[in-house]
mmCIF file of C-alpha atoms and ligand atoms in Angstrom:
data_model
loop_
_atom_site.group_PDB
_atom_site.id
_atom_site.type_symbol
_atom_site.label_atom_id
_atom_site.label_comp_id
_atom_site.label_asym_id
_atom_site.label_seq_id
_atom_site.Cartn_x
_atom_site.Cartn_y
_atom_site.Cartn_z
ATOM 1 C CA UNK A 1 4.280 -20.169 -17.367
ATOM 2 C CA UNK A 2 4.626 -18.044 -14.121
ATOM 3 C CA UNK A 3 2.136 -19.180 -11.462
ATOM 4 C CA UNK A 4 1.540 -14.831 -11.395
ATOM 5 C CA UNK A 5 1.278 -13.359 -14.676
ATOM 6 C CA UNK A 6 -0.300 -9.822 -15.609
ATOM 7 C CA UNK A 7 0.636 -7.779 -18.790
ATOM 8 C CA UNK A 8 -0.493 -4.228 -19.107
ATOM 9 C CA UNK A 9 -2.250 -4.423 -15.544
ATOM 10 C CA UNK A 10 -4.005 -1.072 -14.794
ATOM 11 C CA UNK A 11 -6.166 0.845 -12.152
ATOM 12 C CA UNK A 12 -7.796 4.288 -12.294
ATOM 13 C CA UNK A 13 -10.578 5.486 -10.168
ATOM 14 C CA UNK A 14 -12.991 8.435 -10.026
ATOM 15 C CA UNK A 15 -12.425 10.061 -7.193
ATOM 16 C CA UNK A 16 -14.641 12.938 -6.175
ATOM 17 C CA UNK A 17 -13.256 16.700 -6.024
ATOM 18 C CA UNK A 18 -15.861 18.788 -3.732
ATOM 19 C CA UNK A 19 -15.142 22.660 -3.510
ATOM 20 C CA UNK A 20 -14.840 23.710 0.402
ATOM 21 C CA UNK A 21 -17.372 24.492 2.620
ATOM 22 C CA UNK A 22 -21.038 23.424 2.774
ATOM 23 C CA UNK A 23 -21.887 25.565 -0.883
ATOM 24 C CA UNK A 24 -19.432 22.920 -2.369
ATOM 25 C CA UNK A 25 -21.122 19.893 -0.411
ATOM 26 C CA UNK A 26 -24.715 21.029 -1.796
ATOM 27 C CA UNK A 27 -23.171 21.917 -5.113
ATOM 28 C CA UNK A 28 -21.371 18.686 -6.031
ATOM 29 C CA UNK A 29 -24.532 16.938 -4.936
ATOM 30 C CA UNK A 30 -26.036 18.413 -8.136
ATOM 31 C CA UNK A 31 -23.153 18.644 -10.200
ATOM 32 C CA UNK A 32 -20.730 15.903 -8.981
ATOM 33 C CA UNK A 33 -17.313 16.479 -10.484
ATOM 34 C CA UNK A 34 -14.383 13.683 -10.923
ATOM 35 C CA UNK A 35 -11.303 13.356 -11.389
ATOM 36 C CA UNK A 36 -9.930 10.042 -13.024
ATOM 37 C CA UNK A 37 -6.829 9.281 -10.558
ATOM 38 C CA UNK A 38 -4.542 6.529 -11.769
ATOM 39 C CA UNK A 39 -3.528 4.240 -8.931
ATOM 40 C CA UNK A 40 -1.875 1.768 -11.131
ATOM 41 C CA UNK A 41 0.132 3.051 -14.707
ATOM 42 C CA UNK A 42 -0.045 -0.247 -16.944
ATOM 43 C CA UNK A 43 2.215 -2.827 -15.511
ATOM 44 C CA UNK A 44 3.824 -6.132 -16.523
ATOM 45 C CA UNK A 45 4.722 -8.869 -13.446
ATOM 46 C CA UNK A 46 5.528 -12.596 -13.389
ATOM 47 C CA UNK A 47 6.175 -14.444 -10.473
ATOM 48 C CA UNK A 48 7.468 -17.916 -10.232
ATOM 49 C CA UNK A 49 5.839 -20.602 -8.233
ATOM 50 C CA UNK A 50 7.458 -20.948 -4.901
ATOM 51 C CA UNK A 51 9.001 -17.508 -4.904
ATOM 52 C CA UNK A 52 8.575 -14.506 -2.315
ATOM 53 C CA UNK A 53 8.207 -11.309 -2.949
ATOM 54 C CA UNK A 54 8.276 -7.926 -1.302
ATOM 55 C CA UNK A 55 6.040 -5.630 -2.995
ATOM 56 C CA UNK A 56 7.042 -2.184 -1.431
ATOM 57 C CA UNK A 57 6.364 1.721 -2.067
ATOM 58 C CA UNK A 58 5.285 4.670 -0.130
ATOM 59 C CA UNK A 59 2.258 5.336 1.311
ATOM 60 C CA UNK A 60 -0.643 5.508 -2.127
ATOM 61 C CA UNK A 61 2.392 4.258 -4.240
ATOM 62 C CA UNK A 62 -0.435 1.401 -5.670
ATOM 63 C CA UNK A 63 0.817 -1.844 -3.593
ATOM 64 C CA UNK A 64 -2.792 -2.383 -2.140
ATOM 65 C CA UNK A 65 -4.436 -1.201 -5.374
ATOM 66 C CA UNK A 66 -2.516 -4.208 -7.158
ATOM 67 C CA UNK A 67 -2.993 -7.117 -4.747
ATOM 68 C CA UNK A 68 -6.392 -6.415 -4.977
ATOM 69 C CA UNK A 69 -6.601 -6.908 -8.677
ATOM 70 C CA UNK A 70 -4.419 -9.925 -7.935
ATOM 71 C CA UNK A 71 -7.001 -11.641 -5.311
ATOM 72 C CA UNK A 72 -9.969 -10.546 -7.460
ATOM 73 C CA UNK A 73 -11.495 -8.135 -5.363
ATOM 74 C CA UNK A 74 -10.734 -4.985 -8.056
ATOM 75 C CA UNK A 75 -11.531 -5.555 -11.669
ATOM 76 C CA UNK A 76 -8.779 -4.164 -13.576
ATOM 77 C CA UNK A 77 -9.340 -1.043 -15.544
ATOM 78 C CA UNK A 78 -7.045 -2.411 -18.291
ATOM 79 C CA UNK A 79 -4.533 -5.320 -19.001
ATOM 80 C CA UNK A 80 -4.529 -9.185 -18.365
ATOM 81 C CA UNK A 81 -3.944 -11.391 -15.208
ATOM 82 C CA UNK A 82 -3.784 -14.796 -15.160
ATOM 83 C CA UNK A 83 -3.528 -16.565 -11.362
ATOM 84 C CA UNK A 84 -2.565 -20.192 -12.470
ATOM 85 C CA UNK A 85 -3.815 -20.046 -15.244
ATOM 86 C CA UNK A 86 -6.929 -18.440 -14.161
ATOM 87 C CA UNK A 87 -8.856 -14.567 -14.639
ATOM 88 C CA UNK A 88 -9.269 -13.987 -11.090
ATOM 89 C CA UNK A 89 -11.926 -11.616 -11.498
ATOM 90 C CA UNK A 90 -13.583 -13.211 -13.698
ATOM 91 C CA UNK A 91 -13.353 -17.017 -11.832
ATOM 92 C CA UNK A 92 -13.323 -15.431 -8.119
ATOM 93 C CA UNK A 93 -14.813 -18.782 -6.737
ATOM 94 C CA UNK A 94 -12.095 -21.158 -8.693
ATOM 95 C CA UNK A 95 -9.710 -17.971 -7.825
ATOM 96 C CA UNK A 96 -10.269 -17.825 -4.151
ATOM 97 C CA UNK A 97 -9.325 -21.915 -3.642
ATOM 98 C CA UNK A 98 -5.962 -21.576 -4.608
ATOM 99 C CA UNK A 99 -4.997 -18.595 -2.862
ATOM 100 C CA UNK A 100 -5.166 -17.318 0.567
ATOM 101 C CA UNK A 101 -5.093 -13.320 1.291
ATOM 102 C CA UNK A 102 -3.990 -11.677 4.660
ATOM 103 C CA UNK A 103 -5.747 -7.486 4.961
ATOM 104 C CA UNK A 104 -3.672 -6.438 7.947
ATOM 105 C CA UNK A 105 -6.069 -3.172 8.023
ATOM 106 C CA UNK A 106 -8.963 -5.761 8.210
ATOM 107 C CA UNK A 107 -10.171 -9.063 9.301
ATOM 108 C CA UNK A 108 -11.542 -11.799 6.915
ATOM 109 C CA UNK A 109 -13.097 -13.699 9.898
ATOM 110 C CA UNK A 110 -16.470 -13.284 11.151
ATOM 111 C CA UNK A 111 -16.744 -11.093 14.167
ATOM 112 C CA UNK A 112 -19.045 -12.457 16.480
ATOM 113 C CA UNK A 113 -18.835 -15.741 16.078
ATOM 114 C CA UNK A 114 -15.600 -17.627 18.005
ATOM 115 C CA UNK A 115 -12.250 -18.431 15.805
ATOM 116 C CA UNK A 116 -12.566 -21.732 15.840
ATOM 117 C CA UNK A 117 -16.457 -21.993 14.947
ATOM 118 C CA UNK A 118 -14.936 -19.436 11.521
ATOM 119 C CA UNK A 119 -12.414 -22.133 11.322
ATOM 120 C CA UNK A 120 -14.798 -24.745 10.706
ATOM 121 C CA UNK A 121 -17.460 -22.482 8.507
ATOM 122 C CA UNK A 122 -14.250 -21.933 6.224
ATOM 123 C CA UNK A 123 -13.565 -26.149 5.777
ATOM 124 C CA UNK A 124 -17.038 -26.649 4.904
ATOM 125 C CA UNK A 125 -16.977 -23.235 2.278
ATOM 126 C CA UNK A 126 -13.329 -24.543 0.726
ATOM 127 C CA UNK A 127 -14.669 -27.886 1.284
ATOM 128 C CA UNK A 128 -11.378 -29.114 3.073
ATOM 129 C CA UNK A 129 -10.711 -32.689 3.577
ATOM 130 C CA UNK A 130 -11.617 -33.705 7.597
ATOM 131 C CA UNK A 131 -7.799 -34.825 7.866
ATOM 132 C CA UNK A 132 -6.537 -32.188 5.875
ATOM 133 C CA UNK A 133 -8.189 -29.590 8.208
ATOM 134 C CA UNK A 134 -7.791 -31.226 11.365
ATOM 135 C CA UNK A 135 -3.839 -31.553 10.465
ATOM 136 C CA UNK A 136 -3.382 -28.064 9.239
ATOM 137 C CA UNK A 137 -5.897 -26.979 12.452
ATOM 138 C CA UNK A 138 -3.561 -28.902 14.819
ATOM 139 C CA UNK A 139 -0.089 -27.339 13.205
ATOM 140 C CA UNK A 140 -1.297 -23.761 13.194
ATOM 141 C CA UNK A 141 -2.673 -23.521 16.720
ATOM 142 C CA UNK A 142 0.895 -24.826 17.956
ATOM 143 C CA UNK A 143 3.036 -22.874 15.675
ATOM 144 C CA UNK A 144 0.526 -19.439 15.953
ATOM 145 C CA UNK A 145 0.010 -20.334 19.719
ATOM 146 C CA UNK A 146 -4.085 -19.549 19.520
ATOM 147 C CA UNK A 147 -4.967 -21.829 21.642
ATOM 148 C CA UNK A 148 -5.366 -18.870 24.212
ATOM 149 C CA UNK A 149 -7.780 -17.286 22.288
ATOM 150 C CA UNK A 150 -9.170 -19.613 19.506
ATOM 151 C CA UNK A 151 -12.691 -20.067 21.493
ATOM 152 C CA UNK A 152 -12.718 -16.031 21.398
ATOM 153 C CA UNK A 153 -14.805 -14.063 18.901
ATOM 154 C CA UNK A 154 -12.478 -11.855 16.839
ATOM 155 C CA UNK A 155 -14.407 -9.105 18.410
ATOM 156 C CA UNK A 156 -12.556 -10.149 21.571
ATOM 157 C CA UNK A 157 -9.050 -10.461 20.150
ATOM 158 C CA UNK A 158 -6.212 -8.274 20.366
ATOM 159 C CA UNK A 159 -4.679 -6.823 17.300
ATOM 160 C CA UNK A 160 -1.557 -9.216 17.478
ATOM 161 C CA UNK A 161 -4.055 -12.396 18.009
ATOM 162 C CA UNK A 162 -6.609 -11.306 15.452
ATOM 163 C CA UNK A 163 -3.345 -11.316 12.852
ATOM 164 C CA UNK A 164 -2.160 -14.849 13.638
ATOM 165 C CA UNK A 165 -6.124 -15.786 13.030
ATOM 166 C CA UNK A 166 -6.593 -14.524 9.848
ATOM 167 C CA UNK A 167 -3.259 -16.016 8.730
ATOM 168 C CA UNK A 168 -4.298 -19.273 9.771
ATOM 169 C CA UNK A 169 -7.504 -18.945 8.217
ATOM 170 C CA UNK A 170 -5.785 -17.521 4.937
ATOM 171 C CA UNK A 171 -4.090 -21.199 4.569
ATOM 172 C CA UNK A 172 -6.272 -23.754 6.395
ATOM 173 C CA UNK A 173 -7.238 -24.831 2.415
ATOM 174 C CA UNK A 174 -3.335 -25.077 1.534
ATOM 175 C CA UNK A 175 -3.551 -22.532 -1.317
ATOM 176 C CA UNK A 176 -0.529 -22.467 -3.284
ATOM 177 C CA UNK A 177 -0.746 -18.595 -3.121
ATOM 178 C CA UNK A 178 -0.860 -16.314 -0.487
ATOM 179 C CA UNK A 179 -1.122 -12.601 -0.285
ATOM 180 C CA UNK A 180 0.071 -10.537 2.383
ATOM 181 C CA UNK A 181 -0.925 -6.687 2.586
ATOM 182 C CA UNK A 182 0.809 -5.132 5.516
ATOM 183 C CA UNK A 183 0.502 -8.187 7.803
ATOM 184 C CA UNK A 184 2.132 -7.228 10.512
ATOM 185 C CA UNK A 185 1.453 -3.644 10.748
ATOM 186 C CA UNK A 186 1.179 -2.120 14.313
ATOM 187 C CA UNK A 187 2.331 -5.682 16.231
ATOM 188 C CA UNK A 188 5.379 -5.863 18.491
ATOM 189 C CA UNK A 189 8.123 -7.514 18.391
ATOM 190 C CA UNK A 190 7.262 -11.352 19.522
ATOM 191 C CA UNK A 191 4.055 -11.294 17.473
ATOM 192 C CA UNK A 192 5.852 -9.982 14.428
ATOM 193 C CA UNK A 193 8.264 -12.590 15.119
ATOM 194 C CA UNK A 194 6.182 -15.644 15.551
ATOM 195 C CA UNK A 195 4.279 -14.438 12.316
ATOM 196 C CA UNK A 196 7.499 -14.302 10.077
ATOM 197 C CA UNK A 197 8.564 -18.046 11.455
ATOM 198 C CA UNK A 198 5.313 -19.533 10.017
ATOM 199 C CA UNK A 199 5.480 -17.805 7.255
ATOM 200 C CA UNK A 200 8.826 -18.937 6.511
ATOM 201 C CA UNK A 201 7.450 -22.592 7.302
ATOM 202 C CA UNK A 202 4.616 -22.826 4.957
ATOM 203 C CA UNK A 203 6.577 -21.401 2.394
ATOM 204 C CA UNK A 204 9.686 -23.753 2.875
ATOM 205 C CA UNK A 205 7.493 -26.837 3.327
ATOM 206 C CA UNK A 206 4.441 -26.404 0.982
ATOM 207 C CA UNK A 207 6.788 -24.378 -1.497
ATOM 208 C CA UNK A 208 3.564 -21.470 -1.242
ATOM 209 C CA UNK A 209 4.199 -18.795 -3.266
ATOM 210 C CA UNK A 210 4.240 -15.462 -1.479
ATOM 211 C CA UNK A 211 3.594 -11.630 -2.262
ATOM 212 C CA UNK A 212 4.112 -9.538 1.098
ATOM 213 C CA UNK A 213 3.459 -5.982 1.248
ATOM 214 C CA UNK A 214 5.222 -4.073 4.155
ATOM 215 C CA UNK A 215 6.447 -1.412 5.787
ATOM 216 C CA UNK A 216 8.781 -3.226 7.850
ATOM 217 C CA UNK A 217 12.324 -3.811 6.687
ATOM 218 C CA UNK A 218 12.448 -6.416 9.380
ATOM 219 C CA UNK A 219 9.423 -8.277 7.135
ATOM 220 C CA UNK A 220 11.862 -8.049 3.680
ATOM 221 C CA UNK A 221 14.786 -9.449 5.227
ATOM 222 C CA UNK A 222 13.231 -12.133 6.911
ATOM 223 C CA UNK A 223 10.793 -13.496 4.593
ATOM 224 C CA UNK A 224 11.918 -12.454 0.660
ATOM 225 C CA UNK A 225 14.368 -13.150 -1.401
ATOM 226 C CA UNK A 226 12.891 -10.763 -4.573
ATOM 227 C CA UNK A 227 12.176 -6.854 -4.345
ATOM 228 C CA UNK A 228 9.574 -4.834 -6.062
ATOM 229 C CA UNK A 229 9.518 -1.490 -5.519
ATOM 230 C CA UNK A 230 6.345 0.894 -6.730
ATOM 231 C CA UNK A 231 6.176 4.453 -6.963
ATOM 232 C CA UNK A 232 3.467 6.558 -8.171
ATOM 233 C CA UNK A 233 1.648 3.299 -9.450
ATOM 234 C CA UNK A 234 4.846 2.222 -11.428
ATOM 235 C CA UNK A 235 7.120 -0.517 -10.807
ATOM 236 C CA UNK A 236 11.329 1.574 -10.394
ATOM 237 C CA UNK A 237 13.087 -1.962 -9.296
ATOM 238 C CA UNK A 238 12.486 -5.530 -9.568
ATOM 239 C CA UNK A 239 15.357 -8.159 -8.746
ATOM 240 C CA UNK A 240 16.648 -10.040 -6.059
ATOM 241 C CA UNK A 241 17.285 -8.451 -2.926
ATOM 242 C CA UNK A 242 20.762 -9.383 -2.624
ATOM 243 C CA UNK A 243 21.674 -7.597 -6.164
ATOM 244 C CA UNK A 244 19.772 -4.489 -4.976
ATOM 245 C CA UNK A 245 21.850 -4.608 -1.495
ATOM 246 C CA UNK A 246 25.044 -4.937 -3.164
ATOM 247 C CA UNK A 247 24.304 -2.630 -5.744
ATOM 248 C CA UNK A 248 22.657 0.514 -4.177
ATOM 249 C CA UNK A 249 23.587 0.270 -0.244
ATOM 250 C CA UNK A 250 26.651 2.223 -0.641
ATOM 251 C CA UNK A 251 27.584 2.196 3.409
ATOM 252 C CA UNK A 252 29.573 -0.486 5.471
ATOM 253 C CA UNK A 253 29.350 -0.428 9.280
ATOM 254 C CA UNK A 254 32.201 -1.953 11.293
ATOM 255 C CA UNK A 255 31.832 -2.434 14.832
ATOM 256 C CA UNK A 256 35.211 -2.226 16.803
ATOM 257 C CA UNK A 257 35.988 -2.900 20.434
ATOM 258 C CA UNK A 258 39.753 -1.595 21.074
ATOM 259 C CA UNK A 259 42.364 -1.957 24.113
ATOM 260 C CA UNK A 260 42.719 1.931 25.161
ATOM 261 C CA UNK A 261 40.975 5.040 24.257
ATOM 262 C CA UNK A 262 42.241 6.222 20.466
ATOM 263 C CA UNK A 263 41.857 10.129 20.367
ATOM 264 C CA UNK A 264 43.995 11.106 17.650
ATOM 265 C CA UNK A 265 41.704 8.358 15.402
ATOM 266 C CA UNK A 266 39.019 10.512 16.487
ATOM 267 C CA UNK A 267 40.063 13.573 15.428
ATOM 268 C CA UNK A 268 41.624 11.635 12.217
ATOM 269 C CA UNK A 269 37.925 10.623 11.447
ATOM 270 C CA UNK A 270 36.517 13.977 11.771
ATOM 271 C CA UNK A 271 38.555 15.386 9.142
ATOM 272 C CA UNK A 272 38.209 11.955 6.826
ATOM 273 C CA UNK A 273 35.037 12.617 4.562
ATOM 274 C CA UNK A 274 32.722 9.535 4.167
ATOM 275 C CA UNK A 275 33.949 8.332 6.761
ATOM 276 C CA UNK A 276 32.192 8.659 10.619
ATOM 277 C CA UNK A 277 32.627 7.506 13.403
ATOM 278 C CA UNK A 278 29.844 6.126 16.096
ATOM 279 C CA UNK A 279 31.400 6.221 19.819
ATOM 280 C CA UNK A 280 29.504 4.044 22.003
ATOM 281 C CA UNK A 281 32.230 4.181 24.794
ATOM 282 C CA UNK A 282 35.907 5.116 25.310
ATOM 283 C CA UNK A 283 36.763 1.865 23.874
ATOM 284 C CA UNK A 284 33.586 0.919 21.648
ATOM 285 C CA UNK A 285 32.848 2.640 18.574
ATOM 286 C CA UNK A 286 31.385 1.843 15.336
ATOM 287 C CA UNK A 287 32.832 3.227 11.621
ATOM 288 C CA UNK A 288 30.421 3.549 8.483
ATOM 289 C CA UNK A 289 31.994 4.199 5.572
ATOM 290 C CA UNK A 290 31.089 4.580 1.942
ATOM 291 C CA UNK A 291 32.638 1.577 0.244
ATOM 292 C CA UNK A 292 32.893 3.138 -2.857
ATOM 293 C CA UNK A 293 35.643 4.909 -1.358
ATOM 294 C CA UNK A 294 37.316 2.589 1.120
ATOM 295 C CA UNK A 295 37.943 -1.158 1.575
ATOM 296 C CA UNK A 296 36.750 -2.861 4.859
ATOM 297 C CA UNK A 297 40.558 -3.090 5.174
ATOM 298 C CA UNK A 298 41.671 0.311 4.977
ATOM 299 C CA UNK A 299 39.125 0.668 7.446
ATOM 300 C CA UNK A 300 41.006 -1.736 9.768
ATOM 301 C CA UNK A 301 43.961 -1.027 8.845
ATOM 302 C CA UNK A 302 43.601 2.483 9.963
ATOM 303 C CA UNK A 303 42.249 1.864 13.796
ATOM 304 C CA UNK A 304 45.302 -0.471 13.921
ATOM 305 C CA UNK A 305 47.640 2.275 13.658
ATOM 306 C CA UNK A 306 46.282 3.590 16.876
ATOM 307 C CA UNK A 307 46.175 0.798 18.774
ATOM 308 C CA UNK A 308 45.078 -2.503 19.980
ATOM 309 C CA UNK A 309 41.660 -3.809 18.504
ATOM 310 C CA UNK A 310 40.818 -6.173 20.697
ATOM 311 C CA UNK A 311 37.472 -7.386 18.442
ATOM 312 C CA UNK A 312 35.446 -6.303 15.337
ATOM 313 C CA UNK A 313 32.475 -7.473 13.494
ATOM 314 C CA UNK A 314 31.173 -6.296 9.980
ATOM 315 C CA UNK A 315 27.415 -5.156 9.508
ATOM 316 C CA UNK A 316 25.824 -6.525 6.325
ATOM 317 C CA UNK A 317 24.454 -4.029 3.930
ATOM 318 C CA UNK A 318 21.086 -2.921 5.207
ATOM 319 C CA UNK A 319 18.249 -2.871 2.939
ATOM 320 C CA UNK A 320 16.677 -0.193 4.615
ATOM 321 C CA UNK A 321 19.358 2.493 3.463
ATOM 322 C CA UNK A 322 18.017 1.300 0.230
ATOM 323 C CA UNK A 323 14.381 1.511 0.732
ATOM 324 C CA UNK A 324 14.496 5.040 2.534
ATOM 325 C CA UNK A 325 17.191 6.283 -0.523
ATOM 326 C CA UNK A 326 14.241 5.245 -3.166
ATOM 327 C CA UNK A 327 11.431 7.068 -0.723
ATOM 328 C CA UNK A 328 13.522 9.967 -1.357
ATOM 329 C CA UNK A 329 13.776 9.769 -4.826
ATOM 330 C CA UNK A 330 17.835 10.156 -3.927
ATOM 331 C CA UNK A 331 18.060 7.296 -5.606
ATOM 332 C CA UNK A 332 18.951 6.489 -9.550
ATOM 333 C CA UNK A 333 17.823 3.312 -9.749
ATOM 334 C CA UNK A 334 19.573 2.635 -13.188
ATOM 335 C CA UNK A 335 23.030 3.976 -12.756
ATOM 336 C CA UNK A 336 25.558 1.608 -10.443
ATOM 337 C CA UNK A 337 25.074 2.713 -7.321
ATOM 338 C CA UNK A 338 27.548 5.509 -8.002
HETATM 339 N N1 ADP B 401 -11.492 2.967 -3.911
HETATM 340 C C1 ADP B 401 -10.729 4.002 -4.253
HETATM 341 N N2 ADP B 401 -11.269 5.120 -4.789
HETATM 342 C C2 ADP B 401 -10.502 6.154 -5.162
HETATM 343 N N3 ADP B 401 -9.173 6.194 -5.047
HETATM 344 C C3 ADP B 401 -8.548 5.113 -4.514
HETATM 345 C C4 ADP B 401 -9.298 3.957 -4.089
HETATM 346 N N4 ADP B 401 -8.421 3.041 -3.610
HETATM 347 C C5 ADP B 401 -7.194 3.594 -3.726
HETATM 348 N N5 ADP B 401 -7.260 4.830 -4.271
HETATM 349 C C6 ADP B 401 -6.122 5.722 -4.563
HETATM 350 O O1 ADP B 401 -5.164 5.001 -5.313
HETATM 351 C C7 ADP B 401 -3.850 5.276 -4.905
HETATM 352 C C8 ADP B 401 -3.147 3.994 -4.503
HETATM 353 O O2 ADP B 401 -3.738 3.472 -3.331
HETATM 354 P P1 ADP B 401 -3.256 2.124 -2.665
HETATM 355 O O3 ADP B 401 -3.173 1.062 -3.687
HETATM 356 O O4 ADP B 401 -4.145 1.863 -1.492
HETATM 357 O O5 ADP B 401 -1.792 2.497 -2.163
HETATM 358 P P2 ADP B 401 -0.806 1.751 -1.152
HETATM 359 O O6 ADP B 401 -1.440 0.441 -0.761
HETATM 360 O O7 ADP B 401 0.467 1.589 -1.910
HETATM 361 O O8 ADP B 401 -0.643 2.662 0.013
HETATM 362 C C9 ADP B 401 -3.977 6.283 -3.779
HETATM 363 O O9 ADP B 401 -3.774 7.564 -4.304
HETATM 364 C C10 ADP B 401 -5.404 6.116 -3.296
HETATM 365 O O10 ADP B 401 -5.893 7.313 -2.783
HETATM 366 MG MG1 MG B 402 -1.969 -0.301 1.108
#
């Protein structure tokens, strides 16, 4: 059995419709009227132990909605979930020692007091082993570098430090699960960078099973090797992201560096349909091309004729074509890619 398994999983909530104005504000406080709005349609997901996953959508596509029911925070309106094997609703003590959960729009730690002191408050509520702790405590500090800021109250900490905090109190009790909702949201660069290394880590060494939700393309690359996309509360893909590159990321970029200027190629381009050209200098230019249409070859074969290429590299397929394609809706997610 899947370490993640829910069958028919559903959310609705009543959300409140006031008319404008202060007459609607007095008159739904007499006559309050609802509207059921379903964040989640009834959805099946398994995921293996070990595995990570990028659970992506637009903005109030459902991804939060879902980890929520997941981590046991959200009774589900309808439909079954089973967390290794256990309701995590209904066992949110049992629930919450196996799995560790990351709210990048909010902290899990306590404000006031200083990281380290909610460090130690967490060992004694998970009930962590004094070696086990003091290992983990040891590892994370190096590998999140908090030992700037660990005797800071999270009231104190920047928004990059306050991350690498909760993350390392989402796993100081070694859960086998952890859940990631938009962890890196609004950090730059180096943060985001040192965060997707220990990720990577714990997941490579203690095999921790991981469900990221993100907006950064940067995050799915890195860290997952399985897509889900959600729209509208439904899940429209889930495979590997390799199969969903090579399927549905219908433009190649070649990067060429040549011996002299080639303007006739330019002008050839500019009359070539799927086909453009990128000119970074005289004698640096890029060509994307739909390879549907062309070979990588053809491609070469064709700055050739004008010339000396002195170098060229190939761009991998970039998920984020994808991604932004199925934020559309330009993309038919069942046809091949054609
Ligand atoms: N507590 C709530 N009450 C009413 N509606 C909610 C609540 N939480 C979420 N929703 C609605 O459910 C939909 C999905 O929200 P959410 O799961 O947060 O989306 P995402 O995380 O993908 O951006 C949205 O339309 C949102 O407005
Ligand atoms: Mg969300």
């Amino acid at each position: 059995m899947s370490i993640i398994e829910a069958r028919g999983l559903s959310k609705s909530f009543m959300q409140a419709v006031k008319e404008p104005g202060l007459g609607g504000a007095v008159k739904h406080l007499f006559v309050p009227k609802h509207i059921e709005k379903v964040a989640v349609k009834p959805l099946n997901l398994s995921v293996e132990a070990g595995e990570t996953v990028a659970y992506v959508g637009p903005n109030g596509a459902g991804k939060s909605t879902t980890i929520k029911m997941l981590t046991g925070i959200l009774m589900p309106s309808a439909g079954s979930i089973s967390v290794n094997g256990i309701n995590p609703y209904k066992k949110r003590m049992e629930n919450a020692a196996q799995i560790g959960a990351v709210f990048g729009q909010r902290t899990q730690l306590w404000w006031d007091i200083p990281i380290v002191e909610s460090f130690s408050l967490l060992k004694d509520i998970y009930q962590i082993p004094g070696p086990v702790y003091k290992a983990n405590l040891e590892q994370f500090t190096e590998l999140l570098g908090m030992n700037e800021f660990i005797h800071l109250s999270a009231r104190k900490l920047s928004l990059g430090q306050r991350m690498r905090a909760d993350l390392a109190a989402a796993l100081l009790h070694n859960p086998p699960i952890l859940y990631l909702d938009e962890p890196t949201i609004g950090l730059d660069v180096s943060v985001k960078q040192k965060i997707r290394e220990f990720i990577k880590k714990i997941n490579q060494e203690q095999m921790t099973t991981i469900m990221l939700t993100t907006h950064d393309l940067g995050d799915i690359e890195d860290l997952c090797r399985r897509l889900i996309i959600i729209d509208h509360g439904s899940i429209i893909y889930d495979g590997s992201l390799s199969e969903v590159k090579s399927r549905f990321a219908r433009d190649r970029v070649i990067f060429f560096q040549v011996g002299a200027p080639m303007p006739e190629l330019i002008s050839e381009l500019s009359q070539t349909p799927r086909m453009k050209l990128e000119l970074q200098n005289d004698q640096e230019f890029s060509i994307s091309f739909d390879r549907y249409e062309y070979t990588a070859s053809e491609v070469v074969s064709q700055v050739m004729k004008h010339g000396e290429v002195i170098d060229f590299r190939m761009e991998d397929a970039n998920i984020e074509q994808v991604i932004k394609a199925v934020y559309d809706g330009n993309l038919n997610l069942n046809q091949d890619g054609k």
